[in-house]
Amino acid sequence: MNNTYLPGKEPHPRETRRILKNVNREGWNTSIDCYLADGGYEELKKALGMEPRAVIDEVKKSGLRGRGGAGFPTGVKWTFIPPNNTKPVYLVCNCDESEPGTFKDRYIVHQDPHQLIEGMVISSYAVGAHQAYIYMREEFPIAAEIMLKALQEARERGFLGSNIQGSGYNLEIHLHRGAGAYICGEETALLNSLEGDRPYPRIKPPYFPAAIGLYGCPTIVNNVESLCQVKHIMAMGGEAYSQEGAKRSPGTRIIGVSGDVKRPGFYEIISGSMTFGELLYDVCGGPRDGRQFKAVIPGGSSSKVMRTDAEYKVKNPDGTMGKITFFDIPLDLDSIAQHGSMSGSGAVIVMDDSRSMPWAMNNINRFYAHESCGQCTPCREGCPWMMKLSTRILEGKAAPSDVDLLIEVANQIEGKTVCAFGEAASWPTQAMVSKFKEEFVALTDPFNACLPHTEEGREQNRFLTR
């Protein structure tokens, strides 16, 4: 198989492509024949020759952490299935990919669907599932066609169905297309949607999916990139995988960079092998001509924005405290969390000094006001209020006190909802207003605070009515 890439689509020299190895390769296509010719399904055959518990142990030893956003250890999640369980076990692949700024999973499905299928079959075998689902958002029509064809090819070649490769193991994978709701990226809302109900998140506990999931049965939910990593763990071995990259988040990570850089796109790197500065300047070519970096959202729209001119405290090896810049922060889960944000879905959104932070925040607030499922009052009421307040500020019709009111509303949402949507909606507002408050206050006018009972004031207040 040709290991060269299409002109202009070559990987950057700093990349280590495994999950994305076949994306944009010359001569590559999505057929099972092409996949088998490149060594596909060999790791599945290896796994089927092992005990299921041994496969789980390899994933645990690897230290793989979920690539969907929360970063929970994958192998540990698999062990949460009750040991005395007598109910069917299900595996669900979260291919909803609805976090703004995220676009990695779609490329995997578009160009390498059998890699996902192989990872799902290995994972299903490990956890004892005989029915698996791919939950794919409706906005991926081409991906759905590609995946349906790949699933049929896998059945015809004996990699799905009854007695897979003569092992005695049976598995069927079904494709389920969601209606395009952001909340379905939350695993329990996804399960409700899969059952045909309104996608309301479930309360944890007791509804931890590994114990009480789909149809009340134990269910493992992993995202596309996480399941693909399982194939490579089987190829490398869990111990070897764990030695690569950041100690607490080893392996490769797909970073999707969008916004104000010269070379936006997707990049697969060893976790912790480069800093934000190396990613943005060396890999992505730096800011647009005549511009400077201003802010970065490091893990999709729900993660807290970080100022690129800020300094961050670090503990030196000798125990003393030092300072680093934003550009010195390594690209791994723990380093980003240590400095006040999160790696999330790996979606790096870059903003230069031409961008208005009040406009960016208002844009994000509109998204979350639209996507709230409405189950929890703080979220159902608070998200539209944040949107209306940020609109009022953006249009110059707010008083300075409204900036503080906006923060207060965000604070009343955080930590007060069934699922993490409340945090996803409130963190952008909290971070943007606190770190760029001068921009918000500059758009307000103290005179606006004196107009509550005038005709002009009534017109202004329409922005805060339902």
Coordinates of C-alpha atoms in Angstrom, one line a residue:
M1 CA 0.0 0.0 0.0
N2 CA 1.3 3.4 -1.0
N3 CA 2.3 5.4 2.1
T4 CA 2.5 8.8 0.3
Y5 CA -0.2 11.4 0.7
L6 CA -2.2 13.5 -1.7
P7 CA -0.4 16.7 -2.7
G8 CA -1.0 19.5 -0.1
K9 CA -2.5 16.9 2.3
E10 CA 0.8 15.6 3.7
P11 CA 1.1 15.2 7.5
H12 CA 3.2 17.7 9.3
P13 CA 6.7 16.3 10.3
R14 CA 5.7 16.7 14.0
E15 CA 2.7 14.5 13.6
T16 CA 2.5 10.8 14.6
R17 CA -0.3 9.4 12.6
R18 CA -2.0 6.2 13.7
I19 CA -5.8 6.9 13.8
L20 CA -5.4 9.3 10.8
K21 CA -2.8 7.2 9.0
N22 CA -5.1 6.4 6.1
V23 CA -6.7 9.9 5.8
N24 CA -5.7 11.5 2.5
R25 CA -3.4 8.6 1.5
E26 CA -2.8 8.2 -2.2
G27 CA -4.6 5.1 -3.5
W28 CA -6.6 4.7 -0.3
N29 CA -10.3 4.0 -0.4
T30 CA -12.9 2.9 2.2
S31 CA -13.5 -0.6 0.8
I32 CA -12.8 -3.7 3.0
D33 CA -10.4 -5.0 0.3
C34 CA -8.2 -1.9 0.7
Y35 CA -8.4 -2.2 4.5
L36 CA -7.4 -5.9 4.5
A37 CA -4.6 -5.3 2.0
D38 CA -3.1 -2.8 4.6
G39 CA -3.3 -5.3 7.5
G40 CA -6.8 -4.5 8.6
Y41 CA -8.6 -6.8 11.1
E42 CA -5.4 -8.5 12.2
E43 CA -5.7 -7.0 15.7
L44 CA -9.3 -8.3 15.9
K45 CA -8.0 -11.8 15.1
K46 CA -5.4 -11.4 17.8
A47 CA -8.0 -10.2 20.4
L48 CA -10.4 -13.1 19.6
G49 CA -7.6 -15.5 20.5
M50 CA -7.4 -13.9 24.0
E51 CA -9.7 -14.1 27.0
P52 CA -12.0 -11.0 27.1
R53 CA -10.5 -10.1 30.5
A54 CA -7.0 -10.1 29.0
V55 CA -8.1 -7.6 26.4
I56 CA -9.5 -5.3 29.1
D57 CA -6.3 -5.7 31.1
E58 CA -4.3 -4.5 28.0
V59 CA -6.5 -1.4 27.7
K60 CA -6.1 -0.7 31.4
K61 CA -2.4 -1.1 31.2
S62 CA -2.3 1.3 28.2
G63 CA -3.6 4.2 30.4
L64 CA -6.0 5.2 27.5
R65 CA -8.3 8.0 28.5
G66 CA -11.5 8.8 26.7
R67 CA -11.0 11.2 23.7
G68 CA -14.5 12.5 23.7
G69 CA -14.1 15.2 26.4
A70 CA -14.2 13.9 29.9
G71 CA -10.9 12.0 29.7
F72 CA -12.0 9.1 31.9
P73 CA -9.8 6.0 31.8
T74 CA -11.3 3.7 29.2
G75 CA -10.2 0.3 30.7
V76 CA -11.5 1.3 34.1
K77 CA -14.9 2.3 32.7
W78 CA -15.1 -1.2 31.1
T79 CA -14.6 -2.8 34.5
F80 CA -17.7 -1.0 36.0
I81 CA -20.0 -3.6 34.5
P82 CA -21.4 -5.5 37.6
P83 CA -19.6 -8.8 38.0
N84 CA -22.8 -10.7 38.7
N85 CA -24.6 -9.2 35.7
T86 CA -27.1 -11.5 33.9
K87 CA -28.6 -8.9 31.6
P88 CA -27.4 -8.2 28.0
V89 CA -24.4 -5.9 27.7
Y90 CA -24.4 -3.2 25.0
L91 CA -21.6 -1.1 23.5
V92 CA -22.5 2.3 22.0
C93 CA -20.2 4.4 19.9
N94 CA -20.8 8.2 20.3
C95 CA -20.4 9.6 16.8
D96 CA -22.6 12.6 17.6
E97 CA -19.6 15.0 17.5
S98 CA -21.7 18.1 18.2
E99 CA -19.2 20.2 20.2
P100 CA -18.5 23.4 18.2
G101 CA -15.0 23.4 16.8
T102 CA -14.7 19.6 16.7
F103 CA -14.3 17.8 13.4
K104 CA -12.0 14.8 13.9
D105 CA -14.5 11.9 14.1
R106 CA -16.1 12.8 10.8
Y107 CA -12.8 12.4 9.0
I108 CA -12.2 9.0 10.5
V109 CA -15.7 7.7 9.4
H110 CA -15.4 9.3 6.0
Q111 CA -12.0 7.8 5.1
D112 CA -11.4 4.8 7.4
P113 CA -14.7 3.3 8.6
H114 CA -13.3 -0.2 9.0
Q115 CA -10.9 1.0 11.6
L116 CA -13.8 2.1 13.7
I117 CA -15.6 -1.2 13.1
E118 CA -12.5 -3.2 14.1
G119 CA -12.1 -1.2 17.3
M120 CA -15.8 -1.7 18.1
V121 CA -15.7 -5.4 17.6
I122 CA -12.6 -5.8 19.8
S123 CA -14.2 -3.6 22.5
S124 CA -17.5 -5.4 22.3
Y125 CA -15.7 -8.8 22.7
A126 CA -13.9 -7.5 25.7
V127 CA -17.0 -6.3 27.6
G128 CA -19.2 -9.2 26.5
A129 CA -21.6 -7.2 24.2
H130 CA -23.4 -8.9 21.4
Q131 CA -25.3 -5.8 20.2
A132 CA -23.5 -2.5 19.5
Y133 CA -24.7 0.8 18.1
I134 CA -23.1 3.7 16.3
Y135 CA -25.0 6.9 17.2
M136 CA -24.4 9.3 14.4
R137 CA -25.7 12.8 14.1
E138 CA -28.1 13.5 11.3
E139 CA -25.8 16.2 9.7
F140 CA -23.4 13.4 8.6
P141 CA -25.3 12.0 5.6
I142 CA -22.3 11.0 3.6
A143 CA -20.7 9.4 6.7
A144 CA -23.8 7.3 7.2
E145 CA -23.7 6.0 3.7
I146 CA -20.1 5.1 4.0
M147 CA -20.6 3.4 7.4
L148 CA -23.6 1.4 6.2
K149 CA -21.6 0.0 3.3
A150 CA -18.6 -0.8 5.5
L151 CA -20.9 -2.6 8.0
Q152 CA -22.3 -4.7 5.2
E153 CA -18.8 -5.5 3.9
A154 CA -17.7 -6.6 7.4
R155 CA -20.8 -8.9 7.6
E156 CA -20.1 -10.5 4.3
R157 CA -16.4 -11.2 5.2
G158 CA -17.2 -12.7 8.6
F159 CA -16.1 -9.8 10.8
L160 CA -19.6 -9.2 12.0
G161 CA -22.6 -11.5 12.7
S162 CA -22.5 -15.1 13.9
N163 CA -19.3 -16.9 14.8
I164 CA -16.9 -14.1 13.9
Q165 CA -13.8 -15.6 12.2
G166 CA -14.7 -19.0 13.6
S167 CA -14.3 -17.8 17.2
G168 CA -17.8 -18.6 18.4
Y169 CA -18.3 -14.9 19.2
N170 CA -21.4 -13.2 17.8
L171 CA -21.9 -9.4 17.3
E172 CA -24.2 -7.1 15.3
I173 CA -23.5 -3.4 14.9
H174 CA -26.4 -1.1 14.1
L175 CA -26.2 2.5 12.8
H176 CA -28.6 4.9 14.5
R177 CA -28.9 8.5 13.2
G178 CA -29.7 11.2 15.8
A179 CA -31.7 14.3 15.1
G180 CA -28.7 16.7 15.6
A181 CA -29.2 17.7 19.2
Y182 CA -26.1 18.9 21.1
I183 CA -27.4 17.3 24.3
C184 CA -27.1 13.9 22.7
G185 CA -23.3 14.1 23.1
E186 CA -24.0 13.5 26.8
E187 CA -24.0 9.7 27.2
T188 CA -27.3 9.2 29.1
A189 CA -29.2 11.7 26.9
L190 CA -27.8 9.7 23.9
L191 CA -29.2 6.5 25.5
N192 CA -32.6 8.0 25.9
S193 CA -32.6 9.1 22.3
L194 CA -31.5 5.6 21.2
E195 CA -34.5 4.2 23.1
G196 CA -36.8 6.6 21.2
D197 CA -37.4 8.9 24.1
R198 CA -36.8 12.7 24.6
P199 CA -33.0 13.1 25.0
Y200 CA -33.1 14.2 28.7
P201 CA -29.9 13.3 30.6
R202 CA -30.4 10.8 33.4
I203 CA -29.4 11.4 37.0
K204 CA -26.2 9.8 38.2
P205 CA -26.4 7.9 40.4
P206 CA -28.1 5.5 39.9
Y207 CA -28.0 5.8 36.1
F208 CA -24.3 5.1 35.5
P209 CA -24.5 3.5 32.0
A210 CA -22.1 0.7 32.9
A211 CA -24.6 -0.4 35.5
I212 CA -27.9 0.9 34.2
G213 CA -27.7 2.0 30.6
L214 CA -29.5 1.1 27.4
Y215 CA -32.9 -0.6 28.1
G216 CA -31.8 -0.7 31.8
C217 CA -28.8 -3.0 31.0
P218 CA -25.1 -2.5 31.4
T219 CA -23.8 -0.2 28.6
I220 CA -20.4 1.0 27.6
V221 CA -20.3 4.4 25.8
N222 CA -17.1 5.4 24.0
N223 CA -16.5 7.9 21.3
V224 CA -15.0 7.2 17.8
E225 CA -11.4 8.1 18.5
S226 CA -11.3 6.1 21.8
L227 CA -12.6 3.0 20.1
C228 CA -10.1 3.3 17.2
Q229 CA -7.3 3.6 19.8
V230 CA -8.2 0.1 21.1
K231 CA -7.0 -1.4 17.8
H232 CA -3.6 0.2 18.1
I233 CA -3.3 -0.8 21.8
M234 CA -3.8 -4.4 20.6
A235 CA -1.1 -3.9 18.0
M236 CA 1.4 -2.2 20.3
G237 CA 0.6 -3.8 23.6
G238 CA -0.7 -1.9 26.6
E239 CA 2.6 -1.5 28.3
A240 CA 4.3 -0.1 25.2
Y241 CA 1.4 2.3 24.6
S242 CA 1.5 3.6 28.2
Q243 CA 5.2 4.6 27.8
E244 CA 4.4 7.0 24.9
G245 CA 3.6 10.6 25.7
A246 CA 2.3 12.2 28.8
K247 CA 2.5 9.9 31.8
R248 CA -1.2 10.3 32.8
S249 CA -2.6 10.6 29.3
P250 CA -0.4 8.5 26.9
G251 CA -0.9 7.7 23.2
T252 CA -1.8 9.9 20.3
R253 CA -4.4 12.6 20.4
I254 CA -6.1 14.2 17.4
I255 CA -6.1 18.0 17.6
G256 CA -8.5 20.0 15.4
V257 CA -7.4 23.5 14.9
S258 CA -9.8 26.2 13.6
G259 CA -9.9 29.9 13.5
D260 CA -7.2 32.5 13.0
V261 CA -4.1 30.5 12.0
K262 CA -2.5 30.1 8.6
R263 CA -2.9 26.3 8.5
P264 CA -6.0 25.2 10.3
G265 CA -6.8 21.5 10.1
F266 CA -6.5 18.2 12.1
Y267 CA -3.2 17.0 13.5
E268 CA -2.5 13.7 15.3
I269 CA 0.3 14.1 17.9
I270 CA 1.8 12.2 20.8
S271 CA 0.1 13.6 23.9
G272 CA 2.3 16.1 25.6
S273 CA 4.9 16.0 22.9
M274 CA 4.5 19.7 22.0
T275 CA 3.4 22.9 23.5
F276 CA 0.7 25.3 22.4
G277 CA 3.4 27.5 21.0
E278 CA 4.8 24.7 18.9
L279 CA 1.3 23.7 17.7
L280 CA 0.2 27.3 16.7
Y281 CA 3.5 28.6 15.3
D282 CA 5.4 25.5 14.0
V283 CA 2.6 23.3 12.9
C284 CA -0.2 25.8 12.1
G285 CA 2.1 28.5 10.7
G286 CA 1.4 31.2 13.2
P287 CA -1.2 34.0 13.1
R288 CA -2.5 35.6 10.0
D289 CA -0.3 38.3 8.5
G290 CA -0.3 41.5 10.5
R291 CA -2.1 39.9 13.4
Q292 CA -1.2 38.6 16.9
F293 CA -2.8 35.8 18.8
K294 CA -5.2 37.0 21.4
A295 CA -7.1 34.0 22.9
V296 CA -7.5 30.2 22.5
I297 CA -10.3 28.0 23.4
P298 CA -8.4 24.7 23.9
G299 CA -11.1 22.0 23.9
G300 CA -14.2 23.0 22.1
S301 CA -16.6 25.8 22.8
S302 CA -17.5 24.5 26.3
S303 CA -13.9 24.9 27.6
K304 CA -12.7 28.1 29.3
V305 CA -10.9 30.5 27.0
M306 CA -7.3 31.2 27.7
R307 CA -5.5 34.5 27.1
T308 CA -2.3 34.1 25.1
D309 CA -0.6 37.0 26.9
A310 CA -1.2 35.5 30.3
E311 CA 1.4 33.9 32.7
Y312 CA 0.8 30.7 34.6
K313 CA 2.3 29.4 37.8
V314 CA 4.1 26.1 37.7
K315 CA 6.0 24.0 40.2
N316 CA 9.6 23.5 39.4
P317 CA 11.3 20.1 39.9
D318 CA 13.1 21.5 42.9
G319 CA 9.8 22.5 44.6
T320 CA 10.1 26.2 43.9
M321 CA 7.3 28.0 42.0
G322 CA 8.0 29.5 38.6
K323 CA 6.0 31.1 35.7
I324 CA 5.4 30.1 32.1
T325 CA 3.5 31.7 29.3
F326 CA 0.5 30.2 27.6
F327 CA 2.6 29.1 24.7
D328 CA 4.8 26.9 27.1
I329 CA 1.8 24.8 28.2
P330 CA 2.1 21.2 27.0
L331 CA -0.7 19.7 25.0
D332 CA -2.0 17.0 27.4
L333 CA -5.1 16.6 29.5
D334 CA -3.6 17.3 32.9
S335 CA -1.4 20.3 31.9
I336 CA -4.3 22.2 30.4
A337 CA -6.6 21.4 33.3
Q338 CA -3.9 22.5 35.7
H339 CA -4.0 26.0 34.2
G340 CA -7.7 26.5 34.3
S341 CA -9.3 25.0 31.2
M342 CA -9.6 21.5 29.7
S343 CA -8.5 19.6 26.6
G344 CA -12.1 18.4 26.1
S345 CA -12.7 17.2 22.6
G346 CA -9.3 18.3 21.3
A347 CA -10.9 21.2 19.4
V348 CA -8.5 24.2 19.5
I349 CA -10.3 27.4 18.5
V350 CA -7.9 30.3 17.8
M351 CA -8.8 34.0 17.9
D352 CA -6.4 36.8 17.0
D353 CA -6.5 40.5 17.9
S354 CA -9.1 41.3 15.3
R355 CA -11.8 39.4 17.3
S356 CA -14.3 40.9 19.6
M357 CA -14.7 38.8 22.7
P358 CA -18.3 40.1 23.4
W359 CA -19.2 39.0 19.9
A360 CA -17.6 35.6 20.4
M361 CA -19.3 35.1 23.7
N362 CA -22.7 36.2 22.3
N363 CA -22.3 33.7 19.5
I364 CA -21.6 30.9 21.9
N365 CA -24.4 31.9 24.2
R366 CA -26.9 31.8 21.3
F367 CA -25.8 28.2 20.6
Y368 CA -26.3 27.0 24.1
A369 CA -29.6 28.8 24.5
H370 CA -30.8 27.0 21.4
E371 CA -29.4 23.6 22.4
S372 CA -30.6 23.4 26.1
C373 CA -32.8 20.4 26.4
G374 CA -35.0 22.3 29.0
Q375 CA -35.0 19.6 31.6
C376 CA -33.4 21.7 34.4
T377 CA -34.7 25.1 35.3
P378 CA -31.3 26.8 35.8
C379 CA -30.2 25.8 32.3
R380 CA -33.6 26.2 30.7
E381 CA -34.0 29.7 32.0
G382 CA -30.4 30.8 32.5
C383 CA -29.1 30.0 29.0
P384 CA -31.6 32.3 27.2
W385 CA -30.9 35.0 29.9
M386 CA -27.2 34.9 29.2
M387 CA -27.9 35.1 25.5
K388 CA -30.2 38.1 26.0
L389 CA -27.8 39.9 28.3
S390 CA -24.9 39.4 26.0
T391 CA -27.0 40.7 23.1
R392 CA -27.9 43.7 25.1
I393 CA -24.2 44.4 25.8
L394 CA -23.1 43.8 22.2
E395 CA -25.7 46.3 20.9
G396 CA -24.6 49.0 23.4
K397 CA -27.8 49.0 25.3
A398 CA -26.5 47.7 28.6
A399 CA -25.4 49.4 31.8
P400 CA -22.0 48.5 33.4
S401 CA -23.9 46.5 36.1
D402 CA -25.2 44.2 33.4
V403 CA -21.7 42.8 32.9
D404 CA -21.7 41.7 36.6
L405 CA -25.3 40.4 36.2
L406 CA -24.2 38.2 33.3
I407 CA -21.5 36.6 35.5
E408 CA -24.1 36.1 38.2
V409 CA -26.5 34.3 35.9
A410 CA -23.7 32.0 34.7
N411 CA -22.8 31.3 38.3
Q412 CA -26.4 30.3 39.0
I413 CA -26.2 27.7 36.3
E414 CA -22.9 26.0 37.0
G415 CA -23.2 22.9 39.2
K416 CA -27.0 23.1 39.4
T417 CA -28.1 20.9 36.6
V418 CA -28.5 17.1 36.0
C419 CA -25.7 16.9 33.4
A420 CA -22.6 18.9 32.5
F421 CA -24.5 21.0 30.0
G422 CA -24.8 23.7 32.7
E423 CA -21.0 23.9 33.0
A424 CA -20.6 23.8 29.2
A425 CA -22.9 26.8 28.9
S426 CA -21.6 28.8 31.9
W427 CA -17.9 28.3 31.6
P428 CA -17.4 30.3 28.4
T429 CA -19.3 33.3 29.9
Q430 CA -17.4 33.1 33.2
A431 CA -14.0 32.9 31.5
M432 CA -14.5 35.4 28.7
V433 CA -16.1 38.1 31.0
S434 CA -13.5 37.7 33.7
K435 CA -10.5 37.6 31.4
F436 CA -11.6 40.3 29.0
K437 CA -13.9 42.4 31.2
E438 CA -12.6 45.7 29.8
E439 CA -14.1 44.8 26.4
F440 CA -17.5 44.2 27.8
V441 CA -17.6 47.3 30.0
A442 CA -16.4 49.4 27.1
L443 CA -19.6 48.6 25.2
T444 CA -21.9 49.7 28.1
D445 CA -23.1 53.1 29.0
P446 CA -23.9 54.2 32.6
F447 CA -26.7 56.3 31.2
N448 CA -28.6 53.1 30.4
A449 CA -28.9 52.4 34.1
C450 CA -31.1 55.5 34.6
L451 CA -33.7 54.6 32.0
P452 CA -35.8 51.8 33.5
H453 CA -39.2 53.7 33.4
T454 CA -38.9 55.7 30.2
E455 CA -40.0 54.8 26.7
E456 CA -36.4 54.4 25.8
G457 CA -35.9 52.1 28.7
R458 CA -38.9 49.9 27.8
E459 CA -37.5 49.5 24.3
Q460 CA -34.1 48.6 25.8
N461 CA -35.6 46.1 28.2
R462 CA -37.2 44.1 25.4
F463 CA -33.9 42.3 25.1
L464 CA -34.5 40.8 28.6
T465 CA -38.1 39.7 28.1
R466 CA -39.1 36.2 27.2

